[in-house]
Coordinates of C-alpha atoms in Angstrom, one line a residue:
Chain U
M114 CA 19.2 20.4 -12.0
S115 CA 18.0 20.3 -15.5
L116 CA 18.1 17.2 -17.6
T117 CA 18.4 17.5 -21.4
I118 CA 16.3 15.4 -23.8
D119 CA 19.5 13.5 -24.7
E120 CA 20.1 12.6 -21.1
V121 CA 16.5 11.4 -20.7
L122 CA 16.8 9.2 -23.7
K123 CA 20.1 7.8 -22.3
I124 CA 18.4 7.0 -19.0
A125 CA 15.5 5.5 -20.8
T126 CA 17.9 3.2 -22.7
L127 CA 19.6 2.2 -19.4
A128 CA 16.1 1.4 -18.0
R129 CA 15.2 -0.4 -21.3
I130 CA 12.1 1.7 -21.8
R131 CA 11.2 3.0 -25.2
I132 CA 10.1 6.6 -25.2
D133 CA 9.8 8.8 -28.2
E134 CA 11.2 12.3 -28.6
N135 CA 8.0 14.1 -27.9
E136 CA 7.5 12.2 -24.7
A137 CA 11.2 12.8 -23.8
E138 CA 10.5 16.5 -23.5
S139 CA 7.8 16.2 -21.0
Y140 CA 9.8 13.5 -19.0
A141 CA 12.8 15.9 -19.1
Q142 CA 10.6 18.6 -17.4
D143 CA 9.1 16.2 -14.9
L144 CA 12.4 14.5 -13.9
S145 CA 14.2 17.9 -13.6
G146 CA 11.4 19.1 -11.3
I147 CA 11.7 16.0 -9.2
L148 CA 15.5 16.2 -9.0
D149 CA 15.2 19.8 -7.9
F150 CA 12.7 18.8 -5.3
V151 CA 14.9 16.0 -3.8
A152 CA 17.9 18.3 -3.8
Q153 CA 16.4 19.7 -0.6
M154 CA 18.2 16.8 1.1
S155 CA 21.5 18.7 0.8
S156 CA 20.3 21.2 3.4
V157 CA 21.3 18.8 6.1
D158 CA 24.9 17.6 6.9
T159 CA 25.0 13.8 6.9
S160 CA 28.8 13.4 6.8
E161 CA 28.7 11.6 10.2
V162 CA 25.6 9.6 9.6
E163 CA 25.5 5.9 8.8
P164 CA 23.2 5.1 5.9
M165 CA 20.1 3.1 7.0
A166 CA 19.6 0.0 4.8
H167 CA 16.9 -1.6 6.9
P168 CA 14.3 0.0 9.2
L169 CA 15.1 -2.4 12.0
D170 CA 18.8 -2.6 11.3
L171 CA 18.5 -6.3 10.9
P172 CA 20.9 -8.3 8.8
Q173 CA 19.6 -10.4 5.9
R174 CA 18.5 -13.8 7.2
L175 CA 20.4 -16.7 5.8
R176 CA 19.1 -20.2 5.2
P177 CA 20.8 -23.5 4.2
D178 CA 21.3 -23.9 0.5
E179 CA 18.6 -26.6 0.1
V180 CA 15.8 -27.1 -2.4
T181 CA 12.6 -26.1 -0.6
E182 CA 10.2 -25.5 -3.5
A183 CA 8.8 -28.1 -5.8
N184 CA 9.6 -27.7 -9.5
Q185 CA 6.5 -26.2 -11.2
R186 CA 8.0 -25.4 -14.6
E187 CA 4.9 -26.4 -16.6
R188 CA 2.7 -24.3 -14.4
F189 CA 4.9 -21.2 -14.7
Q190 CA 5.5 -21.6 -18.4
A191 CA 1.7 -21.9 -19.0
I192 CA 1.5 -18.1 -18.6
A193 CA 4.6 -17.2 -20.6
P194 CA 4.2 -15.3 -23.9
A195 CA 6.2 -17.9 -25.9
V196 CA 7.7 -21.2 -24.9
E197 CA 8.9 -24.4 -26.7
A198 CA 10.2 -27.6 -25.2
G199 CA 10.5 -26.1 -21.8
L200 CA 12.4 -23.1 -23.0
Y201 CA 11.3 -19.4 -23.1
L202 CA 11.4 -18.1 -26.6
V203 CA 12.9 -14.7 -27.5
P204 CA 13.9 -13.1 -30.9
Q205 CA 17.1 -14.6 -32.4
V206 CA 20.1 -13.3 -30.5
I207 CA 23.0 -15.1 -32.4
E208 CA 23.2 -14.8 -36.1
Chain K
M23 CA -25.6 -6.3 6.3
H24 CA -23.3 -4.0 4.4
T25 CA -23.2 -1.3 7.1
K26 CA -22.1 -3.7 9.8
T27 CA -18.6 -4.4 11.0
L28 CA -16.8 -7.7 10.6
A29 CA -17.3 -8.3 14.4
E30 CA -21.0 -7.7 14.0
L31 CA -21.3 -9.9 10.9
A32 CA -19.5 -12.7 12.7
A33 CA -22.0 -12.5 15.5
G34 CA -24.8 -12.7 13.0
L35 CA -23.3 -15.8 11.4
K36 CA -22.8 -17.4 14.8
A37 CA -26.4 -16.7 15.7
R38 CA -27.6 -18.2 12.4
E39 CA -29.3 -14.9 11.4
Y40 CA -27.9 -15.6 7.9
S41 CA -25.5 -18.0 6.3
S42 CA -22.1 -17.2 4.9
R43 CA -23.5 -17.9 1.4
E44 CA -26.2 -15.3 1.9
L45 CA -23.7 -12.8 3.3
V46 CA -21.3 -13.4 0.4
Q47 CA -24.2 -13.2 -2.1
H48 CA -25.3 -9.9 -0.7
F49 CA -21.9 -8.3 -1.2
L50 CA -21.6 -9.9 -4.7
D51 CA -25.0 -8.3 -5.5
R52 CA -23.8 -4.9 -4.3
I53 CA -20.7 -5.2 -6.4
D54 CA -23.0 -5.9 -9.4
W55 CA -25.1 -2.8 -8.6
Y56 CA -22.4 -0.3 -7.7
N57 CA -19.1 -1.3 -9.2
G58 CA -20.0 0.3 -12.5
T59 CA -20.2 3.6 -10.6
L60 CA -17.1 3.2 -8.4
N61 CA -14.7 1.1 -10.4
A62 CA -13.4 -0.4 -7.2
F63 CA -13.1 -4.0 -8.3
V64 CA -10.9 -5.1 -11.2
T65 CA -11.9 -8.7 -10.9
V66 CA -14.8 -10.4 -9.1
S67 CA -14.0 -13.9 -8.0
R68 CA -17.6 -15.1 -7.6
E69 CA -17.0 -18.9 -7.6
R70 CA -14.0 -18.8 -5.3
A71 CA -16.1 -16.6 -2.9
L72 CA -19.1 -18.9 -2.9
A73 CA -17.0 -22.0 -2.5
A74 CA -15.3 -20.5 0.6
A75 CA -18.7 -19.5 1.9
D76 CA -20.1 -23.0 1.6
A77 CA -17.0 -24.4 3.3
A78 CA -17.4 -21.9 6.1
D79 CA -21.1 -22.7 6.5
D80 CA -20.2 -26.4 7.0
R81 CA -17.7 -25.5 9.7
L82 CA -20.1 -23.1 11.4
A83 CA -22.9 -25.7 11.4
K84 CA -20.5 -28.0 13.4
G85 CA -19.8 -25.2 15.8
E86 CA -16.3 -24.8 14.4
G87 CA -14.4 -21.9 12.8
G88 CA -12.7 -18.8 14.1
P89 CA -13.6 -15.1 14.3
L90 CA -13.3 -14.5 10.6
S91 CA -15.0 -17.7 9.3
G92 CA -17.5 -17.0 6.5
L93 CA -16.7 -13.3 6.2
P94 CA -16.2 -11.9 2.8
I95 CA -13.2 -9.7 2.0
G96 CA -11.5 -8.0 -1.0
Q97 CA -7.8 -8.3 -1.8
K98 CA -5.9 -5.4 -3.3
D99 CA -4.8 -6.5 -6.8
I100 CA -1.2 -6.4 -5.7
F101 CA -1.6 -9.7 -3.8
C102 CA -1.1 -12.8 -6.0
T103 CA -4.2 -15.0 -6.2
Q104 CA -3.8 -18.4 -7.8
D105 CA -5.4 -18.6 -11.3
I106 CA -7.1 -15.2 -10.7
K107 CA -5.9 -12.2 -12.6
T108 CA -3.4 -10.3 -10.5
S109 CA -2.9 -7.0 -12.5
C110 CA -1.3 -4.7 -10.0
G111 CA -3.3 -2.0 -11.8
S112 CA -1.0 -2.3 -14.8
R113 CA -1.3 -3.2 -18.5
M114 CA 1.9 -5.1 -17.9
L115 CA 0.1 -7.7 -15.8
D116 CA -3.4 -7.5 -17.4
N117 CA -2.9 -11.0 -18.7
F118 CA -1.3 -12.4 -15.5
P119 CA -3.3 -15.1 -13.6
A120 CA -0.9 -15.6 -10.7
P121 CA 0.4 -19.2 -10.4
Y122 CA 0.2 -19.1 -6.6
D123 CA -1.5 -17.4 -3.6
A124 CA 0.4 -14.8 -1.6
T125 CA 1.0 -15.6 2.0
V126 CA -1.5 -13.0 3.1
V127 CA -4.1 -14.5 0.8
T128 CA -3.4 -18.0 2.1
K129 CA -3.6 -16.9 5.7
L130 CA -6.9 -15.0 5.3
Q131 CA -8.3 -18.0 3.4
D132 CA -7.2 -20.4 6.2
A133 CA -8.9 -18.1 8.6
G134 CA -12.1 -18.8 6.7
T135 CA -12.7 -15.6 4.8
A136 CA -14.3 -15.6 1.3
L137 CA -12.4 -13.7 -1.4
L138 CA -14.9 -11.4 -3.2
G139 CA -12.4 -10.2 -5.8
K140 CA -9.4 -8.0 -6.6
L141 CA -9.4 -4.3 -5.9
N142 CA -8.3 -1.5 -8.2
M143 CA -5.1 0.4 -7.3
D144 CA -2.6 2.8 -8.6
E145 CA -0.3 1.1 -11.1
F146 CA 2.2 -0.9 -9.2
A147 CA 1.0 1.1 -6.1
M148 CA 2.7 4.2 -7.5
G149 CA 0.2 7.0 -6.9
S150 CA -1.8 8.8 -4.2
S151 CA -5.2 9.0 -6.1
N152 CA -5.8 5.8 -7.9
E153 CA -5.6 7.7 -11.1
T154 CA -2.5 5.9 -12.5
S155 CA -4.4 2.6 -12.7
F156 CA -4.6 1.0 -16.2
Y157 CA -8.3 0.3 -15.4
G158 CA -9.1 4.0 -14.8
P159 CA -9.7 6.0 -11.6
V160 CA -11.8 4.7 -8.7
K161 CA -14.5 7.2 -7.5
N162 CA -14.7 8.3 -3.9
P163 CA -18.1 7.1 -2.5
W164 CA -18.5 10.4 -0.6
D165 CA -18.1 12.5 -3.7
L166 CA -17.9 10.8 -7.1
D167 CA -16.0 13.8 -8.5
C168 CA -13.2 13.2 -6.0
V169 CA -10.4 10.6 -5.8
P170 CA -10.5 7.9 -3.1
G171 CA -6.8 8.3 -2.4
G172 CA -4.2 5.8 -3.3
S173 CA -2.6 3.6 -3.9
S174 CA -5.1 1.3 -2.1
G175 CA -8.0 3.3 -3.5
G176 CA -10.2 0.4 -4.7
S177 CA -9.9 -1.2 -1.2
A178 CA -10.9 2.0 0.6
A179 CA -13.8 2.8 -1.8
A180 CA -15.2 -0.7 -1.6
V181 CA -15.2 -0.8 2.2
A182 CA -16.7 2.8 2.5
A183 CA -19.5 2.0 0.0
G184 CA -20.3 -1.4 1.5
L185 CA -19.1 -3.5 -1.5
A186 CA -16.9 -5.4 0.9
P187 CA -16.9 -5.3 4.7
A188 CA -13.1 -5.3 4.8
A189 CA -10.1 -5.4 2.4
T190 CA -6.3 -5.6 2.4
G191 CA -4.1 -2.8 1.3
T192 CA -0.4 -2.1 1.1
D193 CA 1.4 1.0 2.3
T194 CA 4.8 2.2 0.9
G195 CA 4.4 5.9 1.7
G196 CA 0.8 6.2 2.9
S197 CA -1.1 3.9 0.5
I198 CA -3.3 2.4 3.3
R199 CA -3.6 5.4 5.6
Q200 CA -4.3 8.2 3.0
P201 CA -7.1 6.4 1.1
A202 CA -8.6 5.2 4.5
A203 CA -8.7 8.9 5.5
F204 CA -10.2 10.1 2.2
C205 CA -12.9 7.4 2.3
G206 CA -13.7 7.5 6.1
I207 CA -12.5 4.1 7.1
T208 CA -9.9 2.6 9.4
G209 CA -6.6 1.3 8.1
V210 CA -3.4 0.0 9.6
K211 CA 0.1 0.1 8.2
P212 CA 2.0 -2.4 10.4
T213 CA 5.7 -2.4 11.4
Y214 CA 8.0 -3.3 8.5
G215 CA 8.4 -7.0 8.6
R216 CA 5.2 -7.7 10.6
V217 CA 3.2 -9.0 7.6
S218 CA 4.7 -11.3 4.9
R219 CA 5.5 -9.7 1.6
W220 CA 5.7 -13.1 -0.2
G221 CA 3.4 -12.9 -3.2
M222 CA 2.8 -9.2 -2.7
I223 CA 4.1 -7.6 -5.9
A224 CA 7.2 -5.5 -4.9
F225 CA 7.4 -1.8 -5.4
A226 CA 10.0 -0.5 -2.9
S227 CA 11.1 -3.4 -0.9
S228 CA 12.5 -1.6 2.1
L229 CA 9.3 0.3 2.6
D230 CA 6.4 -1.9 1.4
Q231 CA 4.1 -3.4 4.0
G232 CA 0.6 -5.0 3.8
G233 CA -2.2 -4.3 6.2
P234 CA -5.9 -4.3 6.9
M235 CA -8.6 -1.8 5.9
A236 CA -12.0 -2.0 7.5
R237 CA -14.8 -0.1 9.3
S238 CA -13.3 -0.2 12.8
A239 CA -10.2 -0.7 14.8
E240 CA -11.8 -3.8 16.2
D241 CA -12.1 -5.3 12.7
C242 CA -8.5 -4.3 11.8
A243 CA -7.4 -6.2 15.0
L244 CA -9.2 -9.3 13.7
L245 CA -7.7 -9.1 10.3
L246 CA -4.2 -8.2 11.4
Q247 CA -4.3 -11.2 13.8
A248 CA -4.7 -13.4 10.7
M249 CA -2.3 -11.6 8.4
A250 CA 0.7 -11.0 10.8
G251 CA 3.5 -13.5 11.6
F252 CA 6.8 -14.8 10.5
D253 CA 7.1 -16.2 7.0
A254 CA 10.3 -18.0 6.0
R255 CA 9.5 -17.2 2.3
D256 CA 10.0 -13.5 2.9
S257 CA 13.6 -12.7 3.8
T258 CA 12.5 -9.4 5.5
S259 CA 9.8 -11.0 7.6
V260 CA 10.6 -10.5 11.3
D261 CA 10.5 -13.6 13.6
Q262 CA 8.6 -12.0 16.5
P263 CA 5.6 -13.4 18.3
V264 CA 2.2 -11.9 17.3
P265 CA 0.3 -10.6 20.4
D266 CA -3.4 -11.0 20.8
Y267 CA -4.6 -7.7 19.2
S268 CA -8.2 -8.0 20.3
A269 CA -7.4 -8.7 23.9
A270 CA -5.8 -5.3 24.3
L271 CA -8.5 -3.2 22.6
N272 CA -10.3 -2.1 25.8
D273 CA -7.2 -1.3 27.9
S274 CA -7.4 1.9 29.8
L275 CA -5.8 5.0 28.3
E276 CA -5.4 6.6 31.7
G277 CA -1.9 8.2 31.9
L278 CA -1.1 7.4 28.2
R279 CA 1.3 9.9 26.8
I280 CA 0.6 11.0 23.3
G281 CA 3.1 13.2 21.4
L282 CA 2.1 16.0 19.1
P283 CA 4.9 16.8 16.7
S284 CA 5.0 20.6 16.2
E285 CA 6.0 20.1 12.6
F286 CA 2.6 18.4 11.9
F287 CA 0.7 21.3 13.2
S288 CA 2.7 24.4 12.1
D289 CA 1.2 24.7 8.6
L290 CA -1.9 22.8 9.2
D291 CA -5.2 23.6 7.4
Q292 CA -7.4 25.4 10.0
R293 CA -10.4 23.0 9.4
M294 CA -8.1 20.0 9.8
A295 CA -6.7 21.6 13.0
A296 CA -10.3 21.9 14.4
V297 CA -11.0 18.2 13.7
L298 CA -7.8 17.2 15.5
D299 CA -8.7 19.5 18.4
A300 CA -12.0 17.8 18.9
A301 CA -10.4 14.4 18.8
M302 CA -7.8 15.5 21.4
N303 CA -10.6 16.6 23.7
E304 CA -12.2 13.2 23.5
Y305 CA -8.8 11.7 24.3
R306 CA -8.3 14.0 27.3
K307 CA -11.6 12.7 28.7
L308 CA -10.1 9.2 28.4
G309 CA -7.2 10.2 30.6
V310 CA -4.6 10.8 27.9
E311 CA -1.8 13.4 28.4
F312 CA -0.6 15.3 25.4
K313 CA 2.9 16.5 25.0
E314 CA 4.4 18.6 22.3
V315 CA 7.4 16.9 20.6
S316 CA 9.6 17.6 17.6
L317 CA 10.7 15.6 14.6
P318 CA 13.2 18.1 13.2
N319 CA 14.1 16.3 10.0
I320 CA 10.6 15.2 8.9
G321 CA 10.5 18.0 6.3
L322 CA 13.1 16.0 4.3
S323 CA 11.0 12.8 4.3
V324 CA 9.2 13.4 1.0
P325 CA 12.5 14.3 -0.8
A326 CA 14.3 11.2 0.6
Y327 CA 11.4 9.0 -0.2
Y328 CA 11.4 10.1 -3.9
V329 CA 14.9 8.9 -4.2
I330 CA 14.6 5.6 -2.2
A331 CA 11.2 4.5 -3.6
P332 CA 12.0 5.1 -7.3
S333 CA 15.5 3.6 -6.9
E334 CA 14.1 0.4 -5.4
C335 CA 11.2 0.4 -7.9
S336 CA 13.6 0.7 -10.9
S337 CA 15.4 -2.4 -9.6
N338 CA 12.2 -4.4 -8.7
L339 CA 10.5 -3.6 -12.0
A340 CA 13.4 -4.8 -14.1
R341 CA 11.8 -8.2 -13.9
Y342 CA 9.1 -7.2 -16.4
D343 CA 10.9 -8.0 -19.6
G344 CA 8.2 -9.6 -21.7
V345 CA 9.9 -13.0 -21.6
R346 CA 8.5 -15.1 -18.7
Y347 CA 5.0 -13.6 -18.0
G348 CA 3.0 -10.5 -18.5
Y349 CA 2.7 -8.2 -21.5
R350 CA 4.9 -8.7 -24.6
C351 CA 5.0 -6.2 -27.5
E352 CA 4.0 -7.3 -31.0
D353 CA 6.6 -8.5 -33.4
P354 CA 9.8 -7.5 -31.7
R355 CA 12.7 -7.0 -34.1
D356 CA 15.3 -8.3 -31.7
L357 CA 15.8 -8.8 -28.0
E358 CA 16.6 -5.2 -27.3
D359 CA 13.4 -4.1 -29.1
L360 CA 11.5 -6.7 -27.2
Y361 CA 12.6 -5.2 -23.9
M362 CA 12.3 -1.6 -24.9
R363 CA 8.8 -1.8 -26.4
T364 CA 7.4 -4.2 -23.9
R365 CA 8.3 -1.8 -21.1
G366 CA 7.5 1.3 -23.1
E367 CA 4.0 0.0 -23.9
G368 CA 3.3 -2.0 -20.8
F369 CA 4.0 0.6 -18.1
G370 CA 2.0 3.8 -17.6
A371 CA 3.5 7.3 -17.3
E372 CA 3.9 7.6 -13.6
V373 CA 5.6 4.1 -13.3
K374 CA 8.0 5.2 -16.2
R375 CA 8.7 8.4 -14.4
R376 CA 9.7 6.6 -11.3
I377 CA 11.8 3.9 -13.0
L378 CA 13.6 6.7 -14.9
I379 CA 14.3 8.7 -11.7
G380 CA 15.5 5.5 -9.9
T381 CA 17.7 4.5 -12.9
Y382 CA 19.3 8.0 -12.9
A383 CA 19.8 8.0 -9.1
L384 CA 21.5 4.6 -9.2
S385 CA 23.5 5.2 -12.3
A386 CA 27.3 5.5 -12.2
G387 CA 28.5 8.7 -10.5
Y388 CA 25.2 9.6 -8.9
Y389 CA 24.8 6.9 -6.3
D390 CA 26.4 8.9 -3.4
A391 CA 24.5 12.1 -4.2
Y392 CA 21.1 10.5 -4.3
Y393 CA 20.6 7.0 -2.9
L394 CA 23.3 7.0 -0.3
K395 CA 22.4 10.6 0.8
A396 CA 18.7 9.6 1.1
Q397 CA 19.6 6.5 3.2
K398 CA 21.5 8.8 5.6
V399 CA 18.6 11.3 5.8
R400 CA 16.4 8.3 6.4
R401 CA 18.5 7.4 9.5
L402 CA 18.1 11.0 10.8
I403 CA 14.3 10.7 10.4
A404 CA 14.2 7.3 12.1
D405 CA 16.4 8.6 15.0
D406 CA 14.0 11.6 15.5
F407 CA 11.2 9.1 16.1
K408 CA 13.3 7.0 18.4
Q409 CA 14.1 10.1 20.5
V410 CA 10.4 11.0 20.7
F411 CA 9.3 7.5 21.7
E412 CA 11.5 7.8 24.8
D413 CA 9.0 10.4 26.1
V414 CA 5.7 9.4 24.6
D415 CA 3.8 6.1 23.9
V416 CA 2.0 7.2 20.7
I417 CA 2.2 10.1 18.2
L418 CA -0.9 11.8 16.9
G419 CA -1.4 14.0 13.9
P420 CA -3.3 14.4 10.7
T421 CA -3.3 11.7 8.0
T422 CA -3.5 14.1 5.1
P423 CA -3.2 17.9 4.6
T424 CA -6.7 18.1 3.1
P425 CA -9.8 16.0 2.4
A426 CA -10.0 14.1 -0.9
F427 CA -9.1 16.3 -3.9
G428 CA -10.9 16.3 -7.3
I429 CA -10.2 13.7 -10.0
G430 CA -7.7 15.3 -12.4
E431 CA -6.8 18.1 -10.0
K432 CA -3.2 17.0 -9.3
T433 CA -2.4 14.7 -12.3
G434 CA -0.5 17.5 -14.1
D435 CA 1.9 18.2 -11.3
P436 CA 3.7 15.1 -9.9
I437 CA 5.2 17.0 -6.9
S438 CA 1.9 18.4 -5.6
M439 CA 0.6 14.8 -5.8
Y440 CA 3.7 13.6 -3.9
L441 CA 3.1 16.2 -1.2
S442 CA -0.3 14.8 -0.4
D443 CA 1.6 12.1 1.5
I444 CA 3.6 14.6 3.6
Y445 CA 2.3 13.3 6.9
T446 CA 2.5 9.6 6.2
I447 CA 5.8 9.0 4.3
A448 CA 8.2 9.4 7.3
V449 CA 6.5 6.4 9.0
N450 CA 7.5 4.1 6.2
L451 CA 11.0 5.5 6.1
A452 CA 11.4 4.7 9.8
G453 CA 9.6 1.3 9.4
L454 CA 7.1 2.2 12.2
P455 CA 3.4 1.1 12.5
G456 CA 0.8 3.8 11.8
M457 CA -2.9 3.9 11.3
S458 CA -5.7 6.3 10.2
I459 CA -9.1 6.5 11.8
P460 CA -12.1 8.6 10.7
A461 CA -12.2 11.8 12.8
G462 CA -14.7 14.1 11.2
F463 CA -15.7 15.8 8.0
I464 CA -14.6 18.9 6.0
D465 CA -17.0 20.0 3.2
G466 CA -19.0 16.8 3.5
K467 CA -15.8 14.7 3.0
P468 CA -14.2 12.5 5.7
V469 CA -10.8 13.2 7.1
G470 CA -8.6 11.0 9.2
L471 CA -6.5 11.1 12.3
Q472 CA -3.2 9.4 12.2
L473 CA -1.7 7.4 15.1
I474 CA 1.9 6.3 15.0
G475 CA 3.4 3.8 17.4
G476 CA 6.8 2.4 18.3
Y477 CA 8.1 -0.7 16.6
F478 CA 5.7 -3.7 16.9
G479 CA 3.3 -1.4 18.8
E480 CA 0.2 -2.3 16.7
A481 CA -1.7 -3.6 19.7
R482 CA -1.3 -0.2 21.4
L483 CA -2.3 1.7 18.3
L484 CA -5.4 -0.5 17.9
N485 CA -6.3 0.0 21.5
V486 CA -5.9 3.8 21.2
A487 CA -8.1 3.8 18.1
H488 CA -10.7 1.5 19.5
R489 CA -11.2 3.5 22.7
Y490 CA -11.8 6.6 20.5
Q491 CA -14.3 4.7 18.4
Q492 CA -16.2 3.7 21.5
V493 CA -16.9 7.3 22.3
T494 CA -17.4 8.7 18.8
D495 CA -19.3 7.5 15.7
W496 CA -17.3 9.0 12.8
H497 CA -16.4 5.4 11.8
R498 CA -20.1 4.5 11.5
K499 CA -20.9 7.1 8.9
I500 CA -21.9 5.7 5.6
P501 CA -22.1 7.7 2.3
E502 CA -25.8 8.3 1.6
A503 CA -25.8 7.1 -2.0
F504 CA -24.6 3.7 -0.7
A505 CA -26.5 3.3 2.6

C-alpha cells in the first residue's frame, strides 16, 4: 500500500490538519509503512467472526433524558480563545 | 521518606513520626532538586498539595482518616484538575486549566491524598517513550540517556526517583505497564470499565483505562481501592462491586495455575528469558503450577491496534478545533483556516500521524477493510484469552521485549516504536486487567514481569504480585543517583 502525496493532502483536509508539501512526503512514507504493517491482518479469515465493539460486549447504558449538570457557561467560556455576550467567536462565515 | 512505600508512609503518619505537611514538603523539595534533570513534572501544584496536607493533618490528629490520608501523589497530566493546567503533553492544551476535576482526581482527593502536581506524558498518550511530549522527553532515573517508557513516563520516572511515592497512569496499549517495567516500579492496568474515564482526556475510548503506579503491589491495591468503582458520568463504567483488594493480598498461591503463552516465549531475548525463569522458580516455591498455553492470534494484536486506536483517536481529537478551549492559531483567514492551522500547529507529529491513519481507515470505502476487519481480529484475540482462562487463573510473561532503549533510538521509525508494546497491547484489545512488577535487571536497567488476569480479576493479580514481592526485593531497588 503506497499513498501518494496528493492522497495524504486529501486525508489531511478531511482531518482538518494543515500540512505543507514537504511534510506531506514524509507523512506519505510513514503512513504507507503503517498501512503495510496493518495489512498483516488479512492473513486470518474473519468472514464468520462478529466484530467486537466492546471488550465486555456490554450495550451502551441509557439514562433518562433529564438535566443532571448545572449550567456553567461563564466558567467554561472563561477559558475560550474568543467569546462575546455568551457566544463563541469565529471568523466571519456568512458574507 | 522517599524510599518508603505508601503503606509504610501511612504507618509513619499514624505513629506521628512526621506530619503530612512535612511529608508533602519533602517531596516538593525533591521535585525542586531533581525535576530539572528528569523533566517528570509539567506542573507542580504546591498550594493545593499543602492545603490537602493540612486538612489531612487535622483529620489524623482526631484519629480520623483512611489508609491514604495525608499521602502525596502525582497525577498524569491526562486527568483534568480544576484550575490547574491539564496539558495532556500537548501544545494544544498548554493553555488549558481544566474547569473541573476528573472522577479519579476527586476520588483520590476524597481519600485524603495531596496532589503534588501533573506528570509529563507522551502527547495525548500516543507514544511508548515519552518523547512525543510538547514539554520534551522525560529521563529514565536508572540511565539518564534512556527513555522512561510511555505514555505514562513522567509518572513512572517520578515514582522510581522518589519525587512522588505514587502516581496515576493510563494504559491504552501498555502505557502503564511498559513505563513501570522500564523504571522498575509496579503498575496496574485494570479491567476496561473498572476505573472511571470521566475527566480523563480521551485517546481511544474502547481501550483507555486509568490505573495506579507505585512501589509495590500493596500500594497499588490501596490506590486502586480508591480509584475503582461505578461512575454514572462515564457511559462505559461497569456497575460491579469493588472487592477489598488489600484483604486478598496474602492469600496462598498453593495450587494456582499460571499459563505461559508459547507465543510470548518463542522469540524472547535470552536475558529476558533468564529473568522470567528466576521469577518462575520463586513462584514454584510458593506452590504455583505452570502450564504452557497458546494465544494463536496474538501476533495480529499490534496491527489491529494500529487501526483501532488511530481510528478512535481521529474521532476523539476532532474536538480540538480552536473554538471553545485550547490552542487557536493567530489571525485565521476564515473558519476553514482556523481549523486547519489550529490543528496543524497545535498537534505534534505522532498525533498527526495517528489522526491521519484513523481518518484514512474510517473514510468512505475503507471502513470494512480496516476498522471492521480490526474489530473482528480483536474478537479472535479476546476469544483466545477466554479459552486460556478456562484452564489457568493467571497468565505470566514479559512486559517488554527489552529494557529501556536510548532517547532518540526509535523516534525515526514509528513501527519499531509500536512493536515495543508487543506484549501489552493484546490485553487492552481484550479489555483484561494486567500488571507489571519489577523482576530483575539487564545491563543495570530494570525489567518487568507481566501478569494478566481474567475480567475483574485485579484482586487475584495483586495477590500474585504481592506474594512475589514478599520473597524478592526487586521492587525495593532505588536508582543510586536518587537514593
